[in-house]
PDB file of C-alpha atoms in Angstrom:
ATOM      1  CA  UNK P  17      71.312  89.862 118.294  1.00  0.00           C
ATOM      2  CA  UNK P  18      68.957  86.831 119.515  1.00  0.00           C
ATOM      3  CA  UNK P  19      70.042  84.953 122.546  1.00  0.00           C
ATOM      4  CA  UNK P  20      71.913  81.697 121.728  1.00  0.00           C
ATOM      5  CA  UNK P  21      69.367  78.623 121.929  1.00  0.00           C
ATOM      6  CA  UNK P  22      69.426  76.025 124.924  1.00  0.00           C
ATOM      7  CA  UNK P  23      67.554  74.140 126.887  1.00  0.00           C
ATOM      8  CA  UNK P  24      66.141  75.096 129.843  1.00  0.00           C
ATOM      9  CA  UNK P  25      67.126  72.246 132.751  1.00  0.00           C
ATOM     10  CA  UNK P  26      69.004  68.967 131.892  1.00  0.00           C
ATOM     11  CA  UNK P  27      69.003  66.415 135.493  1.00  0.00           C
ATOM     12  CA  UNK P  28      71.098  63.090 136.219  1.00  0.00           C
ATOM     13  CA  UNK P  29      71.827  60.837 138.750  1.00  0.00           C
ATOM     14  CA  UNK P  30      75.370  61.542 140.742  1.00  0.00           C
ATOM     15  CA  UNK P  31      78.232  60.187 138.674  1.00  0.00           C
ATOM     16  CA  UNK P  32      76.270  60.214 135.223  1.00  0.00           C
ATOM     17  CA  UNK P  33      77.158  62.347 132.735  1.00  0.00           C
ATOM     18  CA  UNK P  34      75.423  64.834 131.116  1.00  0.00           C
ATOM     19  CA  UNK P  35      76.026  67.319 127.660  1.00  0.00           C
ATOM     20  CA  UNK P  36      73.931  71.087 127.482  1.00  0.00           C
ATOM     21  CA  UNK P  37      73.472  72.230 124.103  1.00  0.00           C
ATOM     22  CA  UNK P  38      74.177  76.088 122.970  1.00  0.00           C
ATOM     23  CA  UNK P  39      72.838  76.472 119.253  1.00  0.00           C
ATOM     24  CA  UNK P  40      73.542  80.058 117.669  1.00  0.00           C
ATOM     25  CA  UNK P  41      74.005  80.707 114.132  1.00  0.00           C
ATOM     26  CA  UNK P  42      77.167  81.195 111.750  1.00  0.00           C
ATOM     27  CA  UNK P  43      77.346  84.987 112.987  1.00  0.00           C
ATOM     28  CA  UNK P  44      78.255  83.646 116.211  1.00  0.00           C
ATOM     29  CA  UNK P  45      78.892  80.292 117.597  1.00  0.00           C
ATOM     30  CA  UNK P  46      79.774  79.043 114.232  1.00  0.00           C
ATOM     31  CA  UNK P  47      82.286  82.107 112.990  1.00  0.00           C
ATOM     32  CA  UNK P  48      85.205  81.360 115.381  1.00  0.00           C
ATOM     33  CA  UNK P  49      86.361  79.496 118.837  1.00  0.00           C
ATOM     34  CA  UNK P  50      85.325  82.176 121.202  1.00  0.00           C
ATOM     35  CA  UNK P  51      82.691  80.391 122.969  1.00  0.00           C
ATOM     36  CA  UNK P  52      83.033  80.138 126.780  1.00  0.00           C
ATOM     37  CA  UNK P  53      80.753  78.643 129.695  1.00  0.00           C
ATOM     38  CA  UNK P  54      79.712  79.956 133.029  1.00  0.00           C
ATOM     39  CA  UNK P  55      78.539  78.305 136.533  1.00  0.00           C
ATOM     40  CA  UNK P  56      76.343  80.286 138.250  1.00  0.00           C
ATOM     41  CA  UNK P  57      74.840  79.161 141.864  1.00  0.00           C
ATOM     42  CA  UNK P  58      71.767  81.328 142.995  1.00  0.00           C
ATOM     43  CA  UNK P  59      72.755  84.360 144.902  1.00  0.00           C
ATOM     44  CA  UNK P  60      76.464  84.265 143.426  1.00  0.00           C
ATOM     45  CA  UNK P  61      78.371  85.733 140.416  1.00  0.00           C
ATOM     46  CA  UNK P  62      79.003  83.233 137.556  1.00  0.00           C
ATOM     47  CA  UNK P  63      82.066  81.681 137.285  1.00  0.00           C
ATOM     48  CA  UNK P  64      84.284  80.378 133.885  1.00  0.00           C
ATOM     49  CA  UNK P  65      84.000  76.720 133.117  1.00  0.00           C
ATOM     50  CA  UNK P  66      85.229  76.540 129.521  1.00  0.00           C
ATOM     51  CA  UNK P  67      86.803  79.296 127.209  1.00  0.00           C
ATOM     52  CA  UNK P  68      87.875  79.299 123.618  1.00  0.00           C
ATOM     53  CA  UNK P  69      85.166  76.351 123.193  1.00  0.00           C
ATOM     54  CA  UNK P  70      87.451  73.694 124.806  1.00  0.00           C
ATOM     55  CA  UNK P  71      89.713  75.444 127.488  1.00  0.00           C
ATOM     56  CA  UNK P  72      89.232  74.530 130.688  1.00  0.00           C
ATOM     57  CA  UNK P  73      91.012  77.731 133.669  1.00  0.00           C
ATOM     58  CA  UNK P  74      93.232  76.054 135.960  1.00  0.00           C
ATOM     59  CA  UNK P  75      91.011  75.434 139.109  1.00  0.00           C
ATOM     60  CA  UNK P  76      88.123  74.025 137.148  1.00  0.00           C
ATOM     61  CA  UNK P  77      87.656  70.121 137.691  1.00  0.00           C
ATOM     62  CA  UNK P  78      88.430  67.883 134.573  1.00  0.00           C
ATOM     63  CA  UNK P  79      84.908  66.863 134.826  1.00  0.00           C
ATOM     64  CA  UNK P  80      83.888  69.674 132.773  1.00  0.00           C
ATOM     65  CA  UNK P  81      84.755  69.909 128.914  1.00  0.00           C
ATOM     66  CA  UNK P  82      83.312  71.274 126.254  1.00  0.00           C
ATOM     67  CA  UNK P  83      83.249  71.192 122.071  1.00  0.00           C
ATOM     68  CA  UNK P  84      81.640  72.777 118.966  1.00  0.00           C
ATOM     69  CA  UNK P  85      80.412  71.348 115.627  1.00  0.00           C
ATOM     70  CA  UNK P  86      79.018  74.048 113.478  1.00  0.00           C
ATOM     71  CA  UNK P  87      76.808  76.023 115.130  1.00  0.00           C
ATOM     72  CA  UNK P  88      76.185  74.060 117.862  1.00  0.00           C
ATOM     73  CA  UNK P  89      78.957  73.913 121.025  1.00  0.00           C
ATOM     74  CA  UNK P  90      78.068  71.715 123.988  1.00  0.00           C
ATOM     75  CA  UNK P  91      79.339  71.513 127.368  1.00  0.00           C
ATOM     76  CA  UNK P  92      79.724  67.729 129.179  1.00  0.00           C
ATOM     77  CA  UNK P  93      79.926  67.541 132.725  1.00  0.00           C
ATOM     78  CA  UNK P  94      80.860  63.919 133.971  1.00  0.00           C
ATOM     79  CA  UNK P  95      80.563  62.041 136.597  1.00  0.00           C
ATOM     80  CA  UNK P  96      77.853  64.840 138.125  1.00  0.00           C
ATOM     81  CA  UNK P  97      77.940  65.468 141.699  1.00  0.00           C
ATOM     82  CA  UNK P  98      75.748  67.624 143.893  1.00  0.00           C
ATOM     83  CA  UNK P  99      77.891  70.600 144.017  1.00  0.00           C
ATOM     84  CA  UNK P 100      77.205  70.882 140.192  1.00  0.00           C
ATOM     85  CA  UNK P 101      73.873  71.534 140.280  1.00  0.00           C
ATOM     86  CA  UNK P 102      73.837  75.216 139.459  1.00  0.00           C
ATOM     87  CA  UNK P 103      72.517  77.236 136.046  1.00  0.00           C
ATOM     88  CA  UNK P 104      74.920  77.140 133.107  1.00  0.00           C
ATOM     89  CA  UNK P 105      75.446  79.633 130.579  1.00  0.00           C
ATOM     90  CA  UNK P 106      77.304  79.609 127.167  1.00  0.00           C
ATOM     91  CA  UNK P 107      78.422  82.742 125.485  1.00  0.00           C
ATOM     92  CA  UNK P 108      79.544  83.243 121.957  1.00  0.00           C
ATOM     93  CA  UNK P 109      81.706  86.505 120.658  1.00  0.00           C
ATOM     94  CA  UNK P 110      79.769  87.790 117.620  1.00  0.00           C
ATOM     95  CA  UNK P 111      81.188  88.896 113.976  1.00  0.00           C
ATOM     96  CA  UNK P 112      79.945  92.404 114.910  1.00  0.00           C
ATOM     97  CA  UNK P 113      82.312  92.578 117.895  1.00  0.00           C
ATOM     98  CA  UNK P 114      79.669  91.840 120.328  1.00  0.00           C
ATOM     99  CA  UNK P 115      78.754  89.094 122.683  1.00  0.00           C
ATOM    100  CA  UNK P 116      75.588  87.415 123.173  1.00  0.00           C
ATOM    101  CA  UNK P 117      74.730  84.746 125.608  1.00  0.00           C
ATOM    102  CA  UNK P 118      72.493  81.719 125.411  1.00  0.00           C
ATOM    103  CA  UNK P 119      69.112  81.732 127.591  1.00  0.00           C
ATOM    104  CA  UNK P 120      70.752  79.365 130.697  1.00  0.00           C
ATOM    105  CA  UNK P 121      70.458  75.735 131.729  1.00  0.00           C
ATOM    106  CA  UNK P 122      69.245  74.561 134.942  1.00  0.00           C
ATOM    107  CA  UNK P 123      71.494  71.427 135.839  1.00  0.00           C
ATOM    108  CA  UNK P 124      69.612  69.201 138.378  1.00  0.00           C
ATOM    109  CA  UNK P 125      71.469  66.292 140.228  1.00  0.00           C
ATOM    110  CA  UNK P 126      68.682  63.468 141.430  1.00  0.00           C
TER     111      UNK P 126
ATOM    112  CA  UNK B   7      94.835  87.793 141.661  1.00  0.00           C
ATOM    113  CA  UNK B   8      92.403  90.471 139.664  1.00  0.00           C
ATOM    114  CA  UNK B   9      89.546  91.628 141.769  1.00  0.00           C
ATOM    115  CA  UNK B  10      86.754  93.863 141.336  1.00  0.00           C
ATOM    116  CA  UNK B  11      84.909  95.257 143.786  1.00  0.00           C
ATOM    117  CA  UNK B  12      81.313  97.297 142.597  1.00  0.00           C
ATOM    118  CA  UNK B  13      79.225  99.623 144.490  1.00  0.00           C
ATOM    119  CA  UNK B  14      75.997  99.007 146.381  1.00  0.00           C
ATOM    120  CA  UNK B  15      72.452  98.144 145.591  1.00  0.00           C
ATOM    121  CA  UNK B  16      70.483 101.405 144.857  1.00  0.00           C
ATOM    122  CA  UNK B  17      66.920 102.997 144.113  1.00  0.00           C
ATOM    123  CA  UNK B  18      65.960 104.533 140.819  1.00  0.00           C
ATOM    124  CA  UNK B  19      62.392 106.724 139.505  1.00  0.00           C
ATOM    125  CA  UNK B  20      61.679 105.985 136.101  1.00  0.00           C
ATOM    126  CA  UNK B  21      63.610 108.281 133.327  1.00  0.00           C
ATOM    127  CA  UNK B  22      66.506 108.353 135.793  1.00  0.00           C
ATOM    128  CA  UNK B  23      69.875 107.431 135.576  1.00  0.00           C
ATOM    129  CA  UNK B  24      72.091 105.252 137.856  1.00  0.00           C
ATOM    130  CA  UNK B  25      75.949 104.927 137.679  1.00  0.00           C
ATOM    131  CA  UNK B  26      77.333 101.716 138.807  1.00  0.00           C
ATOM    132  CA  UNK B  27      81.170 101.919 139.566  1.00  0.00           C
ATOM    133  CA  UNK B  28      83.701  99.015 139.573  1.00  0.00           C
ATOM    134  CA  UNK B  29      87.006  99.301 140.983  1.00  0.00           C
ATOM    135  CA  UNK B  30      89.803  97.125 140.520  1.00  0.00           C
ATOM    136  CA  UNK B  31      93.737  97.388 140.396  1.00  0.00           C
ATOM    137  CA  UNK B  32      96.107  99.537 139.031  1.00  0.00           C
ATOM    138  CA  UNK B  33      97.223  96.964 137.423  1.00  0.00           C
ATOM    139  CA  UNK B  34      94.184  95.352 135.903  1.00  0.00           C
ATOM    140  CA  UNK B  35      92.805  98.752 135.177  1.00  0.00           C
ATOM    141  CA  UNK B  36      95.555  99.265 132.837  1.00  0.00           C
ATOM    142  CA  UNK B  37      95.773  95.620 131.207  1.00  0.00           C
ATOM    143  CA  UNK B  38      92.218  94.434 131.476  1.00  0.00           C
ATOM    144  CA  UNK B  39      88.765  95.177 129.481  1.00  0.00           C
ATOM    145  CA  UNK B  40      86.148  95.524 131.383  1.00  0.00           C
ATOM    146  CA  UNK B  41      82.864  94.010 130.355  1.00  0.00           C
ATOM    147  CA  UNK B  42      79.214  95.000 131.995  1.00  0.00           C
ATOM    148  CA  UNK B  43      76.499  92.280 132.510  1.00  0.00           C
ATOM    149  CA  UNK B  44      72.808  92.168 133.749  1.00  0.00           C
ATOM    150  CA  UNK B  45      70.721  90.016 134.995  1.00  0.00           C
ATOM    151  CA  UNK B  46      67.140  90.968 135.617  1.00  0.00           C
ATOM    152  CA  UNK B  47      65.605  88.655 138.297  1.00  0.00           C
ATOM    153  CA  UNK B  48      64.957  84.819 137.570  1.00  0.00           C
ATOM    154  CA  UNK B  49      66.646  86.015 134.678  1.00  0.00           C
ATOM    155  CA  UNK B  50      69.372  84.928 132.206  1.00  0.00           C
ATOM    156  CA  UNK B  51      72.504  86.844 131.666  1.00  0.00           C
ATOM    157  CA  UNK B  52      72.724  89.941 129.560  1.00  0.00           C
ATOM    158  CA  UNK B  53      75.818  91.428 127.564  1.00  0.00           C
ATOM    159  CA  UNK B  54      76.013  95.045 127.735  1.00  0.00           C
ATOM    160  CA  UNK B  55      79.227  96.527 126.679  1.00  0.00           C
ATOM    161  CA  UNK B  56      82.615  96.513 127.046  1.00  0.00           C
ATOM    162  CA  UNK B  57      84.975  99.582 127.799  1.00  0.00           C
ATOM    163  CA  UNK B  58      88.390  98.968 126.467  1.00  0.00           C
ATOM    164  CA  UNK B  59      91.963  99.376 128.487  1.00  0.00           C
ATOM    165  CA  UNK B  60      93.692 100.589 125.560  1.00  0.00           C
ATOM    166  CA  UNK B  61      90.774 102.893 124.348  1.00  0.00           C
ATOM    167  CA  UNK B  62      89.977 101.077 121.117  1.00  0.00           C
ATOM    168  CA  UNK B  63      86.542  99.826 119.295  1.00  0.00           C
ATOM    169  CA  UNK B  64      84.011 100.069 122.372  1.00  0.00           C
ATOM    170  CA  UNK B  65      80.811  98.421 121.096  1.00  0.00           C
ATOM    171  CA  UNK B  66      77.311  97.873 122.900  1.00  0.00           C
ATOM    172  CA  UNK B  67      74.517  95.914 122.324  1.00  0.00           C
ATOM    173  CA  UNK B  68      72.133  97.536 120.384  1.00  0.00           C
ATOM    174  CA  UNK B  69      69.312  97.369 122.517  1.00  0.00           C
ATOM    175  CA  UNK B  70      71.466  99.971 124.968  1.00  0.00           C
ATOM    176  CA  UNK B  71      72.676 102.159 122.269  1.00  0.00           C
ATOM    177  CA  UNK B  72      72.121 106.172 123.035  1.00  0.00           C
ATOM    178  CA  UNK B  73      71.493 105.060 126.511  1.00  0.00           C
ATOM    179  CA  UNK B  74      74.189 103.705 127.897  1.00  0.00           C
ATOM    180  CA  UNK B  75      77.720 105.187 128.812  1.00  0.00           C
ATOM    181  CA  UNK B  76      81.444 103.393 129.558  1.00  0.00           C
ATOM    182  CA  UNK B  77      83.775 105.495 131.421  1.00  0.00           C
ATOM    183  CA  UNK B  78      87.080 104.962 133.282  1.00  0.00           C
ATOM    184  CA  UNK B  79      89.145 106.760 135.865  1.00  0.00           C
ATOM    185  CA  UNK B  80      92.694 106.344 135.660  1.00  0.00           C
ATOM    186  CA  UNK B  81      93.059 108.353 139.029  1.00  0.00           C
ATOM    187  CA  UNK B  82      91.077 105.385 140.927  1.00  0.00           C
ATOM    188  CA  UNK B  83      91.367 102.591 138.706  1.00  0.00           C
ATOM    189  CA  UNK B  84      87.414 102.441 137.878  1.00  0.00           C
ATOM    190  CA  UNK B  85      85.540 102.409 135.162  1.00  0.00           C
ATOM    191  CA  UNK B  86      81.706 103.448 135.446  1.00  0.00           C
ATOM    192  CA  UNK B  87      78.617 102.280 134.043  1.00  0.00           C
ATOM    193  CA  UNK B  88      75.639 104.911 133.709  1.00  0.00           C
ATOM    194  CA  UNK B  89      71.863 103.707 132.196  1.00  0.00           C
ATOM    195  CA  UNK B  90      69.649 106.459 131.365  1.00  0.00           C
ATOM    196  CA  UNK B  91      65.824 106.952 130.710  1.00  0.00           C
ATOM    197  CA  UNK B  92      65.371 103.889 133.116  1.00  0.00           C
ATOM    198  CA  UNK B  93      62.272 101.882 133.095  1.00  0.00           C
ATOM    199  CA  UNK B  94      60.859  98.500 135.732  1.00  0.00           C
ATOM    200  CA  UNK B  95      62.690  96.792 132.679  1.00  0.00           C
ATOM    201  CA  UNK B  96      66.039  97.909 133.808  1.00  0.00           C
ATOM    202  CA  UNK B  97      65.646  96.493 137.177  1.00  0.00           C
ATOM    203  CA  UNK B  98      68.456  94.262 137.351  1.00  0.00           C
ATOM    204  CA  UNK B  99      72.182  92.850 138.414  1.00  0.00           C
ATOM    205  CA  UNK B 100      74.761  94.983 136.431  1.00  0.00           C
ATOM    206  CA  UNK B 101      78.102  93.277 136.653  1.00  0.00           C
ATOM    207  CA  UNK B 102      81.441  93.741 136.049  1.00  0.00           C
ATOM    208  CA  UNK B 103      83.802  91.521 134.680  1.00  0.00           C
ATOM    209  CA  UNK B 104      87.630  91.517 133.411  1.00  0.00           C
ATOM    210  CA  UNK B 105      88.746  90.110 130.430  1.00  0.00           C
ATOM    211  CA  UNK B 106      92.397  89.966 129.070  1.00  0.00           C
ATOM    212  CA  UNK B 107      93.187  91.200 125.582  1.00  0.00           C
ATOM    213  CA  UNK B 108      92.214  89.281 123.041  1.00  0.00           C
ATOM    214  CA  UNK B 109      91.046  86.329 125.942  1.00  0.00           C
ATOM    215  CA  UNK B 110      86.942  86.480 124.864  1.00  0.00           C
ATOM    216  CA  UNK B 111      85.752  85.300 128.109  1.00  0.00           C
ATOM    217  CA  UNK B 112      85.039  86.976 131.438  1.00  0.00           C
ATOM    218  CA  UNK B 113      87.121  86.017 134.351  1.00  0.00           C
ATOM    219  CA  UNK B 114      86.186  87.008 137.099  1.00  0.00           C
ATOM    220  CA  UNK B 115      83.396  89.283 137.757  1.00  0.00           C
ATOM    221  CA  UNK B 116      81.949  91.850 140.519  1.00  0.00           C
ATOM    222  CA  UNK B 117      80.116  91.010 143.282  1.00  0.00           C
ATOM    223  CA  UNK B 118      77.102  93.004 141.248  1.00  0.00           C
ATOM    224  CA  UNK B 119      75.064  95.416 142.012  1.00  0.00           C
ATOM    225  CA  UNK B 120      71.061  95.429 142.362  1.00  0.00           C
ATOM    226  CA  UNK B 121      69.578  98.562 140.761  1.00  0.00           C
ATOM    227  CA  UNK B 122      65.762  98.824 141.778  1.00  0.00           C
ATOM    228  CA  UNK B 123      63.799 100.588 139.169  1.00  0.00           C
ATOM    229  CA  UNK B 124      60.290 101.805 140.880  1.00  0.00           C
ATOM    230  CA  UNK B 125      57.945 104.398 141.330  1.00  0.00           C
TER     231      UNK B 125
END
C-alpha cells in the first residue's frame, strides 16, 4: 500500500486561508468517507482534526474543515494563526481493511 | 476521558525483539480497538496494525507481516506490541491509539515510545 500523495509544506500569512491536498487512489481515499486528519507539533503525539472526511471532534476550532472529490480529500484551515503551524497528516481506511497515511504537510504561518 | 499510557524508551541489537505495552482502562480496553503507529525520525506516520476489542479481523500492513505480534491482557487492560528480527530501520516512535468501533480514526493516542535500534 503506497503512502497517500501530498505536498510537503504549504505557508500563509496569519488570517489567510489555506487548503492541503491528500491524493490516494479509488482503493482508498476514493472507496468510502473514512478519511481523517491529524495535527502534529514536534515533540508531541498527533491529534484528530477531521474524521469521516468532514467531521470536525468537539474541541477542534471551526477553522478547520475538510472535503473529498474523488480521490482527492483536502483539508482548509482559515483564518491561520501561529498556533497552527504544525505538520498535518491525512489518513485513508483502505478496501483491504487497512490504513495508510499520506507523507505529511508542513504548515508554515509567515 | 480514554487515556493511554505506553512504556518507556528502550535499546534494541539487531535481530532482536522489543515489546511495547499500552495500558488504558477497563473500560476502553473492553470497547476500544487499539491501533499501533510509527514514526521513524523526521519521519511521517506509519500504520501498523490494529488489535481488535471484540477479537475479530486483525489485519497488518504487509510490510510487518510474520514479524509483528498484537496481544492484549484482559487482567491489566493492555494490549502489547512485539517487532521481531529488528533492523536501524525499525528505529522509531511506536504509538498507540484508540479507536471506537466502526469510528475509522484514532482518537487519542500514547505518549509513544522511542525504540533505539543499534549495534
Amino acid at each position: 500500500q503506497s503512502a497517500l500523495t501530498q505536498p510537503a509544506s504549504v505557508s500563509g500569512s496569519p488570517g489567510q486561508s489555506i487548503t492541503i491536498s491528500c491524493t490516494g487512489t479509488s482503493s482508498d481515499v476514493g472507496s468510502d468517507n473514512h478519511v481523517s486528519w491529524y495535527q502534529q507539533h514536534p515533540g508531541k503525539a498527533p491529534k484528530v482534526m477531521i474524521y469521516e472526511g468532514t467531521e470536525r471532534p468537539s474541541g477542534v476550532s471551526n477553522r478547520f474543515s475538510g472535503s473529498k472529490s474523488g480521490n482527492t480529500a483536502s483539508l482548509t484551515i482559515s483564518g491561520l494563526q501561529a498556533e497552527d503551524e504544525a505538520e498535518y497528516y491525512c489518513c485513508s481506511f483502505t478496501r483491504t481493511y487497512t490504513y495508510v497515511f499520506g507523507g505529511g504537510t508542513k504548515v508554515t504561518v509567515l | 476521558q480514554v487515556q493511554l499510557v505506553q512504556s518507556g524508551a528502550d535499546m534494541k541489537r539487531p535481530g532482536a525483539s522489543v515489546k511495547v505495552s499500552c495500558k488504558t482502562s477497563e473500560y476502553t480496553f473492553a470497547n476500544y480497538h487499539v491501533h499501533w503507529v510509527r514514526q521513524a525520525p523526521g519521519q511521517g506516520l506509519e500504520w501498523m496494525g490494529i488489535s481488535r476489542f471484540n477479537g475479530g479481523n486483525t489485519p497488518f500492513a504487509q510490510k510487518f507481516q510474520g514479524r509483528l505480534t498484537l496481544t492484549r491482557d484482559t487482567s491489566t487492560n493492555t494490549v502489547y506490541m512485539e517487532l521481531r528480527s529488528l533492523t536501524s530501520e525499525d528505529t522509531a516512535v511506536y504509538y498507540c491509539a484508540t479507536e471506537r468501533d466502526f469510528a475509522y480514526y484514532f482518537n487519542p493516542w500514547g505518549q509513544g515510545a522511542l525504540v533505539t535500534v543499534s549495534s
